[in-house]
Amino acid sequence: MTQELASAKTPKGEQTRALILKTALDLFEERGYEGTTMRAIAETAGVSLSHAYYYFHSKEELIQGFYQRVHEAHLAACQEILAHDGDLHARLLGVLNAKLDVSTPYHRFCGIIFKNAADPQSPLSPFGPESNAWRQESTAIFTQVVTGSRTHVPADLQAELPNLLWLYHMGIVLYWLHDNSPNQVRSYRLAERTAALVAQLIPLASHPLMRPFRRAALQVLAELRSDPDEPRESPRPTNEGEIR
Amino acid sequence: MTQELASAKTPKGEQTRALILKTALDLFEERGYEGTTMRAIAETAGVSLSHAYYYFHSKEELIQGFYQRVHEAHLAACQEILAHDGDLHARLLGVLNAKLDVSTPYHRFCGIIFKNAADPQSPLSPFGPESNAWRQESTAIFTQVVTGSRTHVPADLQAELPNLLWLYHMGIVLYWLHDNSPNQVRSYRLAERTAALVAQLIPLASHPLMRPFRRAALQVLAELRSDPDEPRESPRPTNEGEIR
DNA sequence: GTCTATAACCGGATAGAC
DNA sequence: GTCTATCCGGTTATAGAC
């Protein structure tokens, strides 16, 4: 897998490809997605219309290229914070802020990415099998967040927490996508506040009072991860009835 | 507000409008959203292209029509349960099951549509202003769920709970969209299990131990609903510092 | 108010000659 | 790789029928 999404055979082609992508991103930012015509992209980049289509089979495919870039940037931006802080809230917030920071210049047309990613049939769906790779990379960040922190996490929760945090972070991003406040301040505030809540909640979840709920919740998660169609009886075949 | 989105002045017009909508849904399901042309819809419905546009100002507006229908069906399916049961879990689960039941015939179709609905700029986004009407109607169902149940809900939580449940229900729907298990059994199971968790969690939230967390969480929600850019100082101008 | 017919505009996407 | 012509479909406009 030495190349990504479309042709990039020669250094020259690679350059041209990058030029088209950069031009497209600039124009998208300047005029919005729909406001940017392929003709304009090609013209501004100084290539022919059909040549633009040679590298990117569709306007949407330009976004796939963009997506790759942002993800790498986020990964890089995170490492810094994750290496230097042991506080769970700080780590979590750092990762979220990094995500938003990295994405901010592209807020307007990140909606378009999501539009593609949201289609369950699309290979870009963040929940689909095709996204396993980057979803796991993404989740790994949250594993780092947890394992590198001083906060004690109950053993049973430990395994599941990164997945939960990943889901939580997707929620933040979803909010951010719809956030039209200036500079998306609301999203940053949401991230800060909810990260504090999460950091507050984890110790609470360790409390004996919460234990039944925690176990029930984790069981549900385990169920969802396991076989889709088998009812839960198999481990205890003599036990009748649903686990309610 | 006797009529919805487009012209439907007379019974006859109403019929035509319904015919166009039904035809569109059929075709969408058969050929996908993008694969269905307005020309094809008009032709199949036996009306002129311009006449289709007379009732639905855009292709997307057809989808809003679809939302409206599903919501009405959901509302109807819910009333039965909401009138006859006082158990919170039963009420919540009833509403969720009704939602899934009502939506099942359109599972594939919803996935196709969601791709477009996820774009925040799209008038189809369930979070956007164009969807205010049915979103509020939708939320009202969860108000019914809460107020009609025997379970005691802390006063401060009472106001916010319907919105939280609405959001939760959107999460279920999101899962359902990506659920390819036969008859979407996984989604039904998810609904049942998580509804039980929610019903379990609400009494827990009333516990004194949880009070600080509950208050903090509700404050975050209040903040989000209020002015985007004002820091929280205004109500107590003498009090310095952030509420963390 | 309901409906048809026709033409046109615009922009994404494609084909084929060079 | 490039250029030109062309297609296709969402959308709009016009003009007029019942």
JSON list of N, CA, C and O in Angstrom, two decimals, chain A residues 89 111 114-115 118-120 125 177-178 182 185-186 189-190 192-193 197 200 209 213 220 223-224 226 228-229 244, chain B residues 89 111 114-115 118 120 125 127 177-178 182 186 189-190 192-193 197 200 207 209 213 220 223-224 226 228-229 242 244:
[
{"chain": "A", "resi": 89, "resn": "HIS", "atom": "N", "xyz": [-8.17, 14.84, 32.79]},
{"chain": "A", "resi": 89, "resn": "HIS", "atom": "CA", "xyz": [-8.94, 15.92, 32.15]},
{"chain": "A", "resi": 89, "resn": "HIS", "atom": "C", "xyz": [-8.08, 16.66, 31.14]},
{"chain": "A", "resi": 89, "resn": "HIS", "atom": "O", "xyz": [-8.51, 16.93, 30.01]},
{"chain": "A", "resi": 111, "resn": "GLY", "atom": "N", "xyz": [-18.52, 19.44, 6.97]},
{"chain": "A", "resi": 111, "resn": "GLY", "atom": "CA", "xyz": [-19.88, 18.92, 6.86]},
{"chain": "A", "resi": 111, "resn": "GLY", "atom": "C", "xyz": [-20.02, 18.00, 5.67]},
{"chain": "A", "resi": 111, "resn": "GLY", "atom": "O", "xyz": [-20.70, 16.98, 5.73]},
{"chain": "A", "resi": 114, "resn": "PHE", "atom": "N", "xyz": [-18.52, 14.69, 6.42]},
{"chain": "A", "resi": 114, "resn": "PHE", "atom": "CA", "xyz": [-19.44, 13.92, 7.24]},
{"chain": "A", "resi": 114, "resn": "PHE", "atom": "C", "xyz": [-20.59, 13.40, 6.41]},
{"chain": "A", "resi": 114, "resn": "PHE", "atom": "O", "xyz": [-21.06, 12.28, 6.61]},
{"chain": "A", "resi": 115, "resn": "LYS", "atom": "N", "xyz": [-21.00, 14.21, 5.48]},
{"chain": "A", "resi": 115, "resn": "LYS", "atom": "CA", "xyz": [-22.06, 13.78, 4.58]},
{"chain": "A", "resi": 115, "resn": "LYS", "atom": "C", "xyz": [-21.70, 12.46, 3.91]},
{"chain": "A", "resi": 115, "resn": "LYS", "atom": "O", "xyz": [-22.54, 11.57, 3.79]},
{"chain": "A", "resi": 118, "resn": "ALA", "atom": "N", "xyz": [-21.25, 9.66, 6.67]},
{"chain": "A", "resi": 118, "resn": "ALA", "atom": "CA", "xyz": [-22.47, 9.27, 7.36]},
{"chain": "A", "resi": 118, "resn": "ALA", "atom": "C", "xyz": [-23.25, 8.20, 6.61]},
{"chain": "A", "resi": 118, "resn": "ALA", "atom": "O", "xyz": [-24.02, 7.46, 7.22]},
{"chain": "A", "resi": 119, "resn": "ASP", "atom": "N", "xyz": [-23.06, 8.14, 5.33]},
{"chain": "A", "resi": 119, "resn": "ASP", "atom": "CA", "xyz": [-23.76, 7.13, 4.56]},
{"chain": "A", "resi": 119, "resn": "ASP", "atom": "C", "xyz": [-23.25, 5.75, 4.94]},
{"chain": "A", "resi": 119, "resn": "ASP", "atom": "O", "xyz": [-22.09, 5.43, 4.71]},
{"chain": "A", "resi": 120, "resn": "PRO", "atom": "N", "xyz": [-24.12, 4.94, 5.52]},
{"chain": "A", "resi": 120, "resn": "PRO", "atom": "CA", "xyz": [-23.68, 3.63, 6.00]},
{"chain": "A", "resi": 120, "resn": "PRO", "atom": "C", "xyz": [-23.06, 2.79, 4.88]},
{"chain": "A", "resi": 120, "resn": "PRO", "atom": "O", "xyz": [-22.20, 1.96, 5.14]},
{"chain": "A", "resi": 125, "resn": "SER", "atom": "N", "xyz": [-17.78, 5.58, 5.88]},
{"chain": "A", "resi": 125, "resn": "SER", "atom": "CA", "xyz": [-18.53, 5.56, 7.13]},
{"chain": "A", "resi": 125, "resn": "SER", "atom": "C", "xyz": [-17.61, 5.24, 8.31]},
{"chain": "A", "resi": 125, "resn": "SER", "atom": "O", "xyz": [-16.89, 4.26, 8.29]},
{"chain": "A", "resi": 177, "resn": "LEU", "atom": "N", "xyz": [-19.63, 20.10, 14.05]},
{"chain": "A", "resi": 177, "resn": "LEU", "atom": "CA", "xyz": [-20.05, 20.21, 12.66]},
{"chain": "A", "resi": 177, "resn": "LEU", "atom": "C", "xyz": [-21.24, 21.16, 12.51]},
{"chain": "A", "resi": 177, "resn": "LEU", "atom": "O", "xyz": [-21.36, 21.87, 11.52]},
{"chain": "A", "resi": 178, "resn": "HIS", "atom": "N", "xyz": [-22.10, 21.15, 13.52]},
{"chain": "A", "resi": 178, "resn": "HIS", "atom": "CA", "xyz": [-23.31, 21.97, 13.44]},
{"chain": "A", "resi": 178, "resn": "HIS", "atom": "C", "xyz": [-23.14, 23.29, 14.16]},
{"chain": "A", "resi": 178, "resn": "HIS", "atom": "O", "xyz": [-24.09, 24.06, 14.26]},
{"chain": "A", "resi": 182, "resn": "PRO", "atom": "N", "xyz": [-19.14, 31.95, 16.49]},
{"chain": "A", "resi": 182, "resn": "PRO", "atom": "CA", "xyz": [-17.86, 32.45, 15.97]},
{"chain": "A", "resi": 182, "resn": "PRO", "atom": "C", "xyz": [-16.69, 31.63, 16.48]},
{"chain": "A", "resi": 182, "resn": "PRO", "atom": "O", "xyz": [-16.57, 31.38, 17.68]},
{"chain": "A", "resi": 185, "resn": "VAL", "atom": "N", "xyz": [-16.60, 28.65, 19.29]},
{"chain": "A", "resi": 185, "resn": "VAL", "atom": "CA", "xyz": [-16.34, 28.72, 20.73]},
{"chain": "A", "resi": 185, "resn": "VAL", "atom": "C", "xyz": [-17.20, 27.75, 21.51]},
{"chain": "A", "resi": 185, "resn": "VAL", "atom": "O", "xyz": [-16.76, 27.16, 22.50]},
{"chain": "A", "resi": 186, "resn": "ARG", "atom": "N", "xyz": [-18.42, 27.58, 21.06]},
{"chain": "A", "resi": 186, "resn": "ARG", "atom": "CA", "xyz": [-19.33, 26.70, 21.79]},
{"chain": "A", "resi": 186, "resn": "ARG", "atom": "C", "xyz": [-18.77, 25.28, 21.83]},
{"chain": "A", "resi": 186, "resn": "ARG", "atom": "O", "xyz": [-18.87, 24.60, 22.85]},
{"chain": "A", "resi": 189, "resn": "ARG", "atom": "N", "xyz": [-16.01, 25.10, 24.27]},
{"chain": "A", "resi": 189, "resn": "ARG", "atom": "CA", "xyz": [-16.55, 25.12, 25.63]},
{"chain": "A", "resi": 189, "resn": "ARG", "atom": "C", "xyz": [-17.19, 23.78, 25.95]},
{"chain": "A", "resi": 189, "resn": "ARG", "atom": "O", "xyz": [-17.02, 23.23, 27.04]},
{"chain": "A", "resi": 190, "resn": "LEU", "atom": "N", "xyz": [-17.91, 23.26, 24.98]},
{"chain": "A", "resi": 190, "resn": "LEU", "atom": "CA", "xyz": [-18.52, 21.94, 25.20]},
{"chain": "A", "resi": 190, "resn": "LEU", "atom": "C", "xyz": [-17.46, 20.90, 25.52]},
{"chain": "A", "resi": 190, "resn": "LEU", "atom": "O", "xyz": [-17.60, 20.09, 26.44]},
{"chain": "A", "resi": 192, "resn": "GLU", "atom": "N", "xyz": [-14.48, 21.35, 26.76]},
{"chain": "A", "resi": 192, "resn": "GLU", "atom": "CA", "xyz": [-13.90, 21.59, 28.08]},
{"chain": "A", "resi": 192, "resn": "GLU", "atom": "C", "xyz": [-14.84, 21.11, 29.18]},
{"chain": "A", "resi": 192, "resn": "GLU", "atom": "O", "xyz": [-14.45, 20.38, 30.08]},
{"chain": "A", "resi": 193, "resn": "ARG", "atom": "N", "xyz": [-16.08, 21.55, 29.09]},
{"chain": "A", "resi": 193, "resn": "ARG", "atom": "CA", "xyz": [-17.04, 21.21, 30.14]},
{"chain": "A", "resi": 193, "resn": "ARG", "atom": "C", "xyz": [-17.29, 19.71, 30.22]},
{"chain": "A", "resi": 193, "resn": "ARG", "atom": "O", "xyz": [-17.31, 19.13, 31.30]},
{"chain": "A", "resi": 197, "resn": "LEU", "atom": "N", "xyz": [-16.61, 16.80, 32.99]},
{"chain": "A", "resi": 197, "resn": "LEU", "atom": "CA", "xyz": [-17.64, 15.89, 33.48]},
{"chain": "A", "resi": 197, "resn": "LEU", "atom": "C", "xyz": [-17.17, 14.44, 33.40]},
{"chain": "A", "resi": 197, "resn": "LEU", "atom": "O", "xyz": [-17.36, 13.66, 34.34]},
{"chain": "A", "resi": 200, "resn": "GLN", "atom": "N", "xyz": [-14.75, 13.70, 35.96]},
{"chain": "A", "resi": 200, "resn": "GLN", "atom": "CA", "xyz": [-15.44, 13.64, 37.25]},
{"chain": "A", "resi": 200, "resn": "GLN", "atom": "C", "xyz": [-16.21, 12.32, 37.39]},
{"chain": "A", "resi": 200, "resn": "GLN", "atom": "O", "xyz": [-16.34, 11.77, 38.47]},
{"chain": "A", "resi": 209, "resn": "LEU", "atom": "N", "xyz": [-21.73, 2.14, 44.89]},
{"chain": "A", "resi": 209, "resn": "LEU", "atom": "CA", "xyz": [-23.13, 2.41, 44.55]},
{"chain": "A", "resi": 209, "resn": "LEU", "atom": "C", "xyz": [-23.37, 2.26, 43.05]},
{"chain": "A", "resi": 209, "resn": "LEU", "atom": "O", "xyz": [-24.44, 1.84, 42.60]},
{"chain": "A", "resi": 213, "resn": "PHE", "atom": "N", "xyz": [-24.82, -0.63, 38.08]},
{"chain": "A", "resi": 213, "resn": "PHE", "atom": "CA", "xyz": [-25.05, 0.07, 36.81]},
{"chain": "A", "resi": 213, "resn": "PHE", "atom": "C", "xyz": [-23.86, -0.09, 35.89]},
{"chain": "A", "resi": 213, "resn": "PHE", "atom": "O", "xyz": [-24.01, -0.35, 34.69]},
{"chain": "A", "resi": 220, "resn": "VAL", "atom": "N", "xyz": [-23.87, -4.67, 28.42]},
{"chain": "A", "resi": 220, "resn": "VAL", "atom": "CA", "xyz": [-24.54, -4.27, 27.18]},
{"chain": "A", "resi": 220, "resn": "VAL", "atom": "C", "xyz": [-23.52, -4.05, 26.08]},
{"chain": "A", "resi": 220, "resn": "VAL", "atom": "O", "xyz": [-23.67, -4.51, 24.94]},
{"chain": "A", "resi": 223, "resn": "GLU", "atom": "N", "xyz": [-22.20, -7.32, 24.87]},
{"chain": "A", "resi": 223, "resn": "GLU", "atom": "CA", "xyz": [-23.21, -7.95, 24.01]},
{"chain": "A", "resi": 223, "resn": "GLU", "atom": "C", "xyz": [-23.16, -7.39, 22.60]},
{"chain": "A", "resi": 223, "resn": "GLU", "atom": "O", "xyz": [-23.20, -8.13, 21.61]},
{"chain": "A", "resi": 224, "resn": "LEU", "atom": "N", "xyz": [-23.09, -6.09, 22.52]},
{"chain": "A", "resi": 224, "resn": "LEU", "atom": "CA", "xyz": [-23.12, -5.45, 21.21]},
{"chain": "A", "resi": 224, "resn": "LEU", "atom": "C", "xyz": [-21.91, -5.83, 20.38]},
{"chain": "A", "resi": 224, "resn": "LEU", "atom": "O", "xyz": [-21.98, -5.94, 19.16]},
{"chain": "A", "resi": 226, "resn": "SER", "atom": "N", "xyz": [-20.37, -8.66, 20.57]},
{"chain": "A", "resi": 226, "resn": "SER", "atom": "CA", "xyz": [-20.34, -10.09, 20.27]},
{"chain": "A", "resi": 226, "resn": "SER", "atom": "C", "xyz": [-21.29, -10.43, 19.13]},
{"chain": "A", "resi": 226, "resn": "SER", "atom": "O", "xyz": [-21.78, -9.56, 18.43]},
{"chain": "A", "resi": 228, "resn": "PRO", "atom": "N", "xyz": [-24.11, -11.11, 16.62]},
{"chain": "A", "resi": 228, "resn": "PRO", "atom": "CA", "xyz": [-25.32, -10.33, 16.48]},
{"chain": "A", "resi": 228, "resn": "PRO", "atom": "C", "xyz": [-26.60, -11.07, 16.84]},
{"chain": "A", "resi": 228, "resn": "PRO", "atom": "O", "xyz": [-27.52, -10.50, 17.41]},
{"chain": "A", "resi": 229, "resn": "ASP", "atom": "N", "xyz": [-26.67, -12.34, 16.52]},
{"chain": "A", "resi": 229, "resn": "ASP", "atom": "CA", "xyz": [-27.98, -12.98, 16.51]},
{"chain": "A", "resi": 229, "resn": "ASP", "atom": "C", "xyz": [-28.17, -14.00, 17.63]},
{"chain": "A", "resi": 229, "resn": "ASP", "atom": "O", "xyz": [-29.27, -14.49, 17.85]},
{"chain": "A", "resi": 244, "resn": "ARG", "atom": "N", "xyz": [-32.64, -8.76, 32.35]},
{"chain": "A", "resi": 244, "resn": "ARG", "atom": "CA", "xyz": [-33.24, -7.44, 32.26]},
{"chain": "A", "resi": 244, "resn": "ARG", "atom": "C", "xyz": [-32.67, -6.57, 33.37]},
{"chain": "A", "resi": 244, "resn": "ARG", "atom": "O", "xyz": [-32.36, -5.47, 33.26]},
{"chain": "B", "resi": 89, "resn": "HIS", "atom": "N", "xyz": [-39.44, 2.56, 32.08]},
{"chain": "B", "resi": 89, "resn": "HIS", "atom": "CA", "xyz": [-38.74, 1.71, 31.12]},
{"chain": "B", "resi": 89, "resn": "HIS", "atom": "C", "xyz": [-39.68, 1.28, 30.00]},
{"chain": "B", "resi": 89, "resn": "HIS", "atom": "O", "xyz": [-39.34, 1.34, 28.82]},
{"chain": "B", "resi": 111, "resn": "GLY", "atom": "N", "xyz": [-30.90, 5.11, 5.19]},
{"chain": "B", "resi": 111, "resn": "GLY", "atom": "CA", "xyz": [-29.46, 5.15, 5.05]},
{"chain": "B", "resi": 111, "resn": "GLY", "atom": "C", "xyz": [-29.04, 6.05, 3.90]},
{"chain": "B", "resi": 111, "resn": "GLY", "atom": "O", "xyz": [-28.12, 6.85, 4.02]},
{"chain": "B", "resi": 114, "resn": "PHE", "atom": "N", "xyz": [-29.75, 9.62, 4.91]},
{"chain": "B", "resi": 114, "resn": "PHE", "atom": "CA", "xyz": [-28.92, 10.13, 5.99]},
{"chain": "B", "resi": 114, "resn": "PHE", "atom": "C", "xyz": [-27.65, 10.77, 5.46]},
{"chain": "B", "resi": 114, "resn": "PHE", "atom": "O", "xyz": [-27.14, 11.75, 6.00]},
{"chain": "B", "resi": 115, "resn": "LYS", "atom": "N", "xyz": [-27.17, 10.22, 4.39]},
{"chain": "B", "resi": 115, "resn": "LYS", "atom": "CA", "xyz": [-25.99, 10.79, 3.76]},
{"chain": "B", "resi": 115, "resn": "LYS", "atom": "C", "xyz": [-26.18, 12.27, 3.50]},
{"chain": "B", "resi": 115, "resn": "LYS", "atom": "O", "xyz": [-25.30, 13.08, 3.72]},
{"chain": "B", "resi": 118, "resn": "ALA", "atom": "N", "xyz": [-26.97, 14.42, 6.92]},
{"chain": "B", "resi": 118, "resn": "ALA", "atom": "CA", "xyz": [-25.88, 14.65, 7.85]},
{"chain": "B", "resi": 118, "resn": "ALA", "atom": "C", "xyz": [-25.14, 15.95, 7.56]},
{"chain": "B", "resi": 118, "resn": "ALA", "atom": "O", "xyz": [-24.48, 16.48, 8.44]},
{"chain": "B", "resi": 120, "resn": "PRO", "atom": "N", "xyz": [-24.60, 19.47, 7.68]},
{"chain": "B", "resi": 120, "resn": "PRO", "atom": "CA", "xyz": [-25.23, 20.52, 8.51]},
{"chain": "B", "resi": 120, "resn": "PRO", "atom": "C", "xyz": [-25.85, 21.63, 7.67]},
{"chain": "B", "resi": 120, "resn": "PRO", "atom": "O", "xyz": [-26.82, 22.25, 8.10]},
{"chain": "B", "resi": 125, "resn": "SER", "atom": "N", "xyz": [-30.86, 18.30, 7.56]},
{"chain": "B", "resi": 125, "resn": "SER", "atom": "CA", "xyz": [-30.23, 17.97, 8.82]},
{"chain": "B", "resi": 125, "resn": "SER", "atom": "C", "xyz": [-31.25, 18.00, 9.96]},
{"chain": "B", "resi": 125, "resn": "SER", "atom": "O", "xyz": [-31.99, 18.96, 10.11]},
{"chain": "B", "resi": 127, "resn": "PHE", "atom": "N", "xyz": [-30.78, 18.51, 12.87]},
{"chain": "B", "resi": 127, "resn": "PHE", "atom": "CA", "xyz": [-30.42, 19.51, 13.87]},
{"chain": "B", "resi": 127, "resn": "PHE", "atom": "C", "xyz": [-30.62, 20.93, 13.36]},
{"chain": "B", "resi": 127, "resn": "PHE", "atom": "O", "xyz": [-30.57, 21.88, 14.14]},
{"chain": "B", "resi": 177, "resn": "LEU", "atom": "N", "xyz": [-29.33, 2.86, 11.72]},
{"chain": "B", "resi": 177, "resn": "LEU", "atom": "CA", "xyz": [-28.98, 3.15, 10.34]},
{"chain": "B", "resi": 177, "resn": "LEU", "atom": "C", "xyz": [-27.86, 2.25, 9.84]},
{"chain": "B", "resi": 177, "resn": "LEU", "atom": "O", "xyz": [-27.84, 1.85, 8.68]},
{"chain": "B", "resi": 178, "resn": "HIS", "atom": "N", "xyz": [-26.93, 1.97, 10.74]},
{"chain": "B", "resi": 178, "resn": "HIS", "atom": "CA", "xyz": [-25.77, 1.17, 10.35]},
{"chain": "B", "resi": 178, "resn": "HIS", "atom": "C", "xyz": [-25.95, -0.30, 10.66]},
{"chain": "B", "resi": 178, "resn": "HIS", "atom": "O", "xyz": [-25.03, -1.09, 10.48]},
{"chain": "B", "resi": 182, "resn": "PRO", "atom": "N", "xyz": [-30.13, -9.16, 10.70]},
{"chain": "B", "resi": 182, "resn": "PRO", "atom": "CA", "xyz": [-31.46, -9.46, 10.15]},
{"chain": "B", "resi": 182, "resn": "PRO", "atom": "C", "xyz": [-32.57, -8.79, 10.95]},
{"chain": "B", "resi": 182, "resn": "PRO", "atom": "O", "xyz": [-32.61, -8.90, 12.17]},
{"chain": "B", "resi": 186, "resn": "ARG", "atom": "N", "xyz": [-30.36, -6.27, 16.36]},
{"chain": "B", "resi": 186, "resn": "ARG", "atom": "CA", "xyz": [-29.38, -5.66, 17.26]},
{"chain": "B", "resi": 186, "resn": "ARG", "atom": "C", "xyz": [-29.88, -4.31, 17.76]},
{"chain": "B", "resi": 186, "resn": "ARG", "atom": "O", "xyz": [-29.69, -3.95, 18.90]},
{"chain": "B", "resi": 189, "resn": "ARG", "atom": "N", "xyz": [-32.44, -4.82, 20.33]},
{"chain": "B", "resi": 189, "resn": "ARG", "atom": "CA", "xyz": [-31.82, -5.24, 21.58]},
{"chain": "B", "resi": 189, "resn": "ARG", "atom": "C", "xyz": [-31.11, -4.06, 22.24]},
{"chain": "B", "resi": 189, "resn": "ARG", "atom": "O", "xyz": [-31.21, -3.86, 23.46]},
{"chain": "B", "resi": 190, "resn": "LEU", "atom": "N", "xyz": [-30.43, -3.29, 21.43]},
{"chain": "B", "resi": 190, "resn": "LEU", "atom": "CA", "xyz": [-29.77, -2.10, 21.97]},
{"chain": "B", "resi": 190, "resn": "LEU", "atom": "C", "xyz": [-30.78, -1.19, 22.66]},
{"chain": "B", "resi": 190, "resn": "LEU", "atom": "O", "xyz": [-30.56, -0.70, 23.77]},
{"chain": "B", "resi": 192, "resn": "GLU", "atom": "N", "xyz": [-33.68, -1.97, 23.94]},
{"chain": "B", "resi": 192, "resn": "GLU", "atom": "CA", "xyz": [-34.17, -2.56, 25.18]},
{"chain": "B", "resi": 192, "resn": "GLU", "atom": "C", "xyz": [-33.15, -2.43, 26.30]},
{"chain": "B", "resi": 192, "resn": "GLU", "atom": "O", "xyz": [-33.46, -1.98, 27.41]},
{"chain": "B", "resi": 193, "resn": "ARG", "atom": "N", "xyz": [-31.91, -2.82, 26.00]},
{"chain": "B", "resi": 193, "resn": "ARG", "atom": "CA", "xyz": [-30.88, -2.80, 27.03]},
{"chain": "B", "resi": 193, "resn": "ARG", "atom": "C", "xyz": [-30.59, -1.37, 27.51]},
{"chain": "B", "resi": 193, "resn": "ARG", "atom": "O", "xyz": [-30.49, -1.13, 28.71]},
{"chain": "B", "resi": 197, "resn": "LEU", "atom": "N", "xyz": [-31.04, 0.64, 31.06]},
{"chain": "B", "resi": 197, "resn": "LEU", "atom": "CA", "xyz": [-29.97, 1.39, 31.73]},
{"chain": "B", "resi": 197, "resn": "LEU", "atom": "C", "xyz": [-30.43, 2.80, 32.08]},
{"chain": "B", "resi": 197, "resn": "LEU", "atom": "O", "xyz": [-30.17, 3.28, 33.19]},
{"chain": "B", "resi": 200, "resn": "GLN", "atom": "N", "xyz": [-32.66, 2.79, 34.91]},
{"chain": "B", "resi": 200, "resn": "GLN", "atom": "CA", "xyz": [-31.89, 2.49, 36.11]},
{"chain": "B", "resi": 200, "resn": "GLN", "atom": "C", "xyz": [-31.10, 3.72, 36.55]},
{"chain": "B", "resi": 200, "resn": "GLN", "atom": "O", "xyz": [-30.89, 3.95, 37.75]},
{"chain": "B", "resi": 207, "resn": "HIS", "atom": "N", "xyz": [-29.65, 10.31, 43.62]},
{"chain": "B", "resi": 207, "resn": "HIS", "atom": "CA", "xyz": [-28.88, 10.04, 44.83]},
{"chain": "B", "resi": 207, "resn": "HIS", "atom": "C", "xyz": [-27.98, 11.24, 45.19]},
{"chain": "B", "resi": 207, "resn": "HIS", "atom": "O", "xyz": [-27.39, 11.85, 44.31]},
{"chain": "B", "resi": 209, "resn": "LEU", "atom": "N", "xyz": [-25.12, 11.41, 46.34]},
{"chain": "B", "resi": 209, "resn": "LEU", "atom": "CA", "xyz": [-23.74, 11.27, 45.86]},
{"chain": "B", "resi": 209, "resn": "LEU", "atom": "C", "xyz": [-23.58, 11.84, 44.46]},
{"chain": "B", "resi": 209, "resn": "LEU", "atom": "O", "xyz": [-22.52, 12.37, 44.09]},
{"chain": "B", "resi": 213, "resn": "PHE", "atom": "N", "xyz": [-22.41, 16.00, 40.44]},
{"chain": "B", "resi": 213, "resn": "PHE", "atom": "CA", "xyz": [-22.25, 15.69, 39.02]},
{"chain": "B", "resi": 213, "resn": "PHE", "atom": "C", "xyz": [-23.48, 16.10, 38.23]},
{"chain": "B", "resi": 213, "resn": "PHE", "atom": "O", "xyz": [-23.39, 16.68, 37.15]},
{"chain": "B", "resi": 220, "resn": "VAL", "atom": "N", "xyz": [-23.92, 22.57, 32.34]},
{"chain": "B", "resi": 220, "resn": "VAL", "atom": "CA", "xyz": [-23.32, 22.54, 31.01]},
{"chain": "B", "resi": 220, "resn": "VAL", "atom": "C", "xyz": [-24.41, 22.63, 29.94]},
{"chain": "B", "resi": 220, "resn": "VAL", "atom": "O", "xyz": [-24.31, 23.41, 28.99]},
{"chain": "B", "resi": 223, "resn": "GLU", "atom": "N", "xyz": [-25.83, 26.11, 29.79]},
{"chain": "B", "resi": 223, "resn": "GLU", "atom": "CA", "xyz": [-24.88, 26.96, 29.09]},
{"chain": "B", "resi": 223, "resn": "GLU", "atom": "C", "xyz": [-25.01, 26.82, 27.58]},
{"chain": "B", "resi": 223, "resn": "GLU", "atom": "O", "xyz": [-25.03, 27.81, 26.85]},
{"chain": "B", "resi": 224, "resn": "LEU", "atom": "N", "xyz": [-25.09, 25.59, 27.15]},
{"chain": "B", "resi": 224, "resn": "LEU", "atom": "CA", "xyz": [-25.13, 25.33, 25.72]},
{"chain": "B", "resi": 224, "resn": "LEU", "atom": "C", "xyz": [-26.38, 25.93, 25.09]},
{"chain": "B", "resi": 224, "resn": "LEU", "atom": "O", "xyz": [-26.37, 26.39, 23.95]},
{"chain": "B", "resi": 226, "resn": "SER", "atom": "N", "xyz": [-27.93, 28.57, 26.18]},
{"chain": "B", "resi": 226, "resn": "SER", "atom": "CA", "xyz": [-27.98, 30.02, 26.31]},
{"chain": "B", "resi": 226, "resn": "SER", "atom": "C", "xyz": [-27.07, 30.70, 25.30]},
{"chain": "B", "resi": 226, "resn": "SER", "atom": "O", "xyz": [-26.58, 30.09, 24.36]},
{"chain": "B", "resi": 228, "resn": "PRO", "atom": "N", "xyz": [-24.29, 32.10, 23.09]},
{"chain": "B", "resi": 228, "resn": "PRO", "atom": "CA", "xyz": [-23.06, 31.41, 22.72]},
{"chain": "B", "resi": 228, "resn": "PRO", "atom": "C", "xyz": [-21.80, 32.08, 23.28]},
{"chain": "B", "resi": 228, "resn": "PRO", "atom": "O", "xyz": [-20.86, 31.40, 23.64]},
{"chain": "B", "resi": 229, "resn": "ASP", "atom": "N", "xyz": [-21.79, 33.39, 23.35]},
{"chain": "B", "resi": 229, "resn": "ASP", "atom": "CA", "xyz": [-20.50, 34.06, 23.52]},
{"chain": "B", "resi": 229, "resn": "ASP", "atom": "C", "xyz": [-20.32, 34.71, 24.88]},
{"chain": "B", "resi": 229, "resn": "ASP", "atom": "O", "xyz": [-19.21, 35.12, 25.21]},
{"chain": "B", "resi": 242, "resn": "GLU", "atom": "N", "xyz": [-14.43, 30.83, 37.19]},
{"chain": "B", "resi": 242, "resn": "GLU", "atom": "CA", "xyz": [-15.25, 29.90, 36.44]},
{"chain": "B", "resi": 242, "resn": "GLU", "atom": "C", "xyz": [-15.93, 28.89, 37.34]},
{"chain": "B", "resi": 242, "resn": "GLU", "atom": "O", "xyz": [-15.38, 28.52, 38.39]},
{"chain": "B", "resi": 244, "resn": "ARG", "atom": "N", "xyz": [-16.38, 25.42, 37.76]},
{"chain": "B", "resi": 244, "resn": "ARG", "atom": "CA", "xyz": [-15.85, 24.20, 37.19]},
{"chain": "B", "resi": 244, "resn": "ARG", "atom": "C", "xyz": [-16.35, 23.03, 37.98]},
{"chain": "B", "resi": 244, "resn": "ARG", "atom": "O", "xyz": [-16.73, 22.01, 37.50]}
]
